Amino acid sequence: MPVIIPIFIANLAFAILTQSDIILVKYIFTPHEAGIYSSAAIIGRTVMYLPGAIVISLFPMVASNKARDEGTLHLILKALAMTIALSGTGTLALYLFPDFIVSLFFGNRFSSAAYIIGLFAIAMLPMAFLMIIMHYNMAKGGKYFAYIMLLGSVMQVVGIVYFHDSLITVLKVMLISGSLCVTILFAFLTLEYY
């Protein structure tokens, strides 16, 4: 199988996991509720993008070590630890101080979104880990991870379509699907080394 296929599938799955909620919420909920959700997404998604610099440096280091038949476990562990530090701190701040952060960056325009920003940040935390694990696997030339992510993305879309009694429920579906993907991929990663 050409290496491009798993990369395409993984990126498609990641886009679905991290963006389909906005489309579905806009379709399912009232314009007012969709606006609140979109406002929360602007702030809540920052948690997912905080480790972006880690991804940029992780990919070439893993690919280089793989090409030289050197170990890569230490690289993924460091990347995950840095993600915990960065995204975990961001999540904690958004969970503990949503009103302050919203007013600091946006004034009163987005104040109605403060009640879901904490949960939004928590739902994005697995996506931050998923981004790290995805790029690690792409750099190693892995294939299975893409199909696990695709399954997770389908599960999330189906979950939101069937379970959408509130915006909080949508975020819980995202948290569950993201957490399951990360757990399964981390289990495969662990089996690979032990």
XYZ file of C-alpha atoms in Angstrom:
194
model
C 0.000 0.000 0.000
C 1.451 3.380 -0.909
C 2.472 5.404 2.129
C 0.298 8.312 1.000
C -2.976 6.434 1.631
C -2.636 6.164 5.438
C -1.433 9.769 5.580
C -4.456 10.937 3.595
C -6.843 8.850 5.717
C -5.274 10.058 8.978
C -5.478 13.718 7.978
C -9.056 13.290 6.788
C -9.995 11.543 10.029
C -8.286 14.234 12.117
C -10.146 16.953 10.213
C -13.441 15.144 10.804
C -12.650 14.623 14.489
C -11.757 18.265 15.027
C -14.083 20.110 12.644
C -17.252 18.094 11.976
C -18.795 19.152 15.271
C -19.148 22.757 14.073
C -20.964 21.681 10.914
C -23.251 19.292 12.771
C -24.030 21.791 15.534
C -24.887 24.427 12.940
C -27.251 21.963 11.264
C -28.829 20.469 14.420
C -29.110 23.414 16.829
C -30.675 26.861 16.649
C -28.570 29.695 15.198
C -28.160 31.144 18.702
C -26.899 27.857 20.163
C -24.646 27.288 17.151
C -23.226 30.782 17.673
C -22.473 30.038 21.322
C -20.793 26.788 20.316
C -18.731 28.455 17.584
C -17.626 31.131 20.036
C -16.535 28.489 22.535
C -14.726 26.649 19.739
C -12.562 29.676 18.962
C -11.169 29.633 22.486
C -11.482 25.929 23.336
C -9.579 24.697 20.285
C -6.461 26.583 21.359
C -5.748 23.637 23.662
C -5.400 21.393 20.631
C -3.048 23.743 18.793
C -0.692 24.535 21.693
C 1.623 21.582 20.925
C 1.893 22.551 17.247
C 5.595 23.380 17.544
C 6.202 19.968 19.092
C 4.665 18.292 16.037
C 6.839 20.327 13.683
C 10.029 19.208 15.423
C 8.878 15.654 16.248
C 8.256 14.519 12.676
C 11.795 14.954 11.261
C 13.436 13.587 14.420
C 11.322 10.415 14.353
C 11.832 9.942 10.602
C 15.585 10.421 10.998
C 15.850 7.968 13.902
C 13.705 5.450 12.033
C 15.927 5.717 8.933
C 19.017 5.044 11.071
C 17.313 2.159 12.942
C 17.508 4.096 16.195
C 14.818 4.095 18.844
C 11.973 6.573 18.773
C 10.177 5.756 22.022
C 11.976 8.500 23.937
C 10.847 11.035 21.332
C 7.147 10.210 21.589
C 7.310 10.107 25.384
C 8.935 13.559 25.508
C 6.405 14.915 23.017
C 3.495 13.537 25.039
C 4.961 14.939 28.270
C 5.323 18.392 26.685
C 1.763 18.119 25.387
C 0.535 17.331 28.890
C 2.380 20.394 30.170
C 1.197 22.791 27.449
C -2.303 21.569 26.651
C -2.962 20.427 30.204
C -2.139 23.884 31.536
C -4.312 25.502 28.880
C -7.186 23.149 29.670
C -6.900 23.828 33.375
C -6.898 27.592 32.808
C -9.945 27.444 30.526
C -11.775 25.137 32.928
C -11.046 27.196 36.041
C -11.317 30.718 34.613
C -13.593 30.659 31.553
C -15.325 33.982 32.278
C -12.054 35.805 32.881
C -10.397 34.399 29.751
C -13.404 35.173 27.560
C -13.607 38.755 28.808
C -9.824 39.196 28.567
C -9.630 38.209 24.900
C -13.083 39.039 23.561
C -14.808 41.357 26.002
C -18.485 40.650 26.555
C -19.101 39.491 22.979
C -18.618 35.804 23.810
C -19.662 35.781 27.475
C -22.573 33.423 26.782
C -20.082 30.765 25.642
C -18.178 30.710 28.943
C -20.326 27.918 30.403
C -19.065 25.359 27.853
C -15.485 26.542 27.313
C -14.078 24.400 30.128
C -15.659 21.239 28.766
C -14.669 22.240 25.233
C -11.040 22.469 26.354
C -11.288 19.066 28.039
C -12.748 17.595 24.828
C -9.841 19.058 22.833
C -7.163 17.604 25.113
C -7.372 14.100 23.562
C -7.221 15.751 20.133
C -3.897 17.360 21.097
C -2.528 13.927 22.019
C -4.024 12.475 18.858
C -2.215 15.082 16.770
C 1.112 14.075 18.359
C 0.488 10.326 17.995
C -0.726 10.772 14.403
C 2.394 12.654 13.299
C 4.621 10.208 15.157
C 3.030 7.301 13.288
C 3.226 9.113 9.959
C 6.942 9.749 10.513
C 7.468 6.053 11.276
C 5.537 4.976 8.196
C 2.774 3.369 10.241
C -0.537 2.376 8.712
C -2.932 0.994 11.341
C -3.287 4.312 13.168
C -5.083 5.920 10.218
C -7.860 3.336 10.234
C -8.321 3.613 13.987
C -8.640 7.371 13.594
C -11.092 6.941 10.733
C -13.214 4.618 12.848
C -13.102 7.160 15.679
C -14.185 9.961 13.366
C -17.143 7.939 12.078
C -18.059 7.063 15.660
C -17.978 10.743 16.594
C -20.182 11.885 13.712
C -22.700 9.103 14.377
C -22.564 9.894 18.097
C -23.319 13.576 17.559
C -26.122 12.789 15.099
C -27.805 10.469 17.608
C -26.868 12.182 20.888
C -27.369 15.919 20.673
C -29.838 16.928 23.350
C -27.492 19.775 24.375
C -24.195 21.375 23.444
C -22.667 19.690 26.478
C -23.723 16.289 25.143
C -22.002 17.067 21.832
C -18.802 17.876 23.723
C -19.104 14.669 25.734
C -19.391 12.679 22.490
C -16.240 14.408 21.219
C -14.427 13.693 24.474
C -15.387 10.009 24.374
C -14.458 9.483 20.717
C -11.157 11.343 21.063
C -10.280 9.528 24.280
C -11.056 6.137 22.749
C -8.840 6.874 19.732
C -5.962 7.999 21.939
C -6.356 5.014 24.282
C -6.366 2.489 21.432
C -3.442 4.144 19.652
C -1.472 4.372 22.883
C -2.175 0.679 23.537
C -0.802 -0.179 20.079
C 2.196 2.037 20.752
C 2.818 0.264 24.056
C 2.536 -3.170 22.425
C 5.044 -2.079 19.803
C 7.716 -1.511 22.459
C 6.905 -4.175 25.071
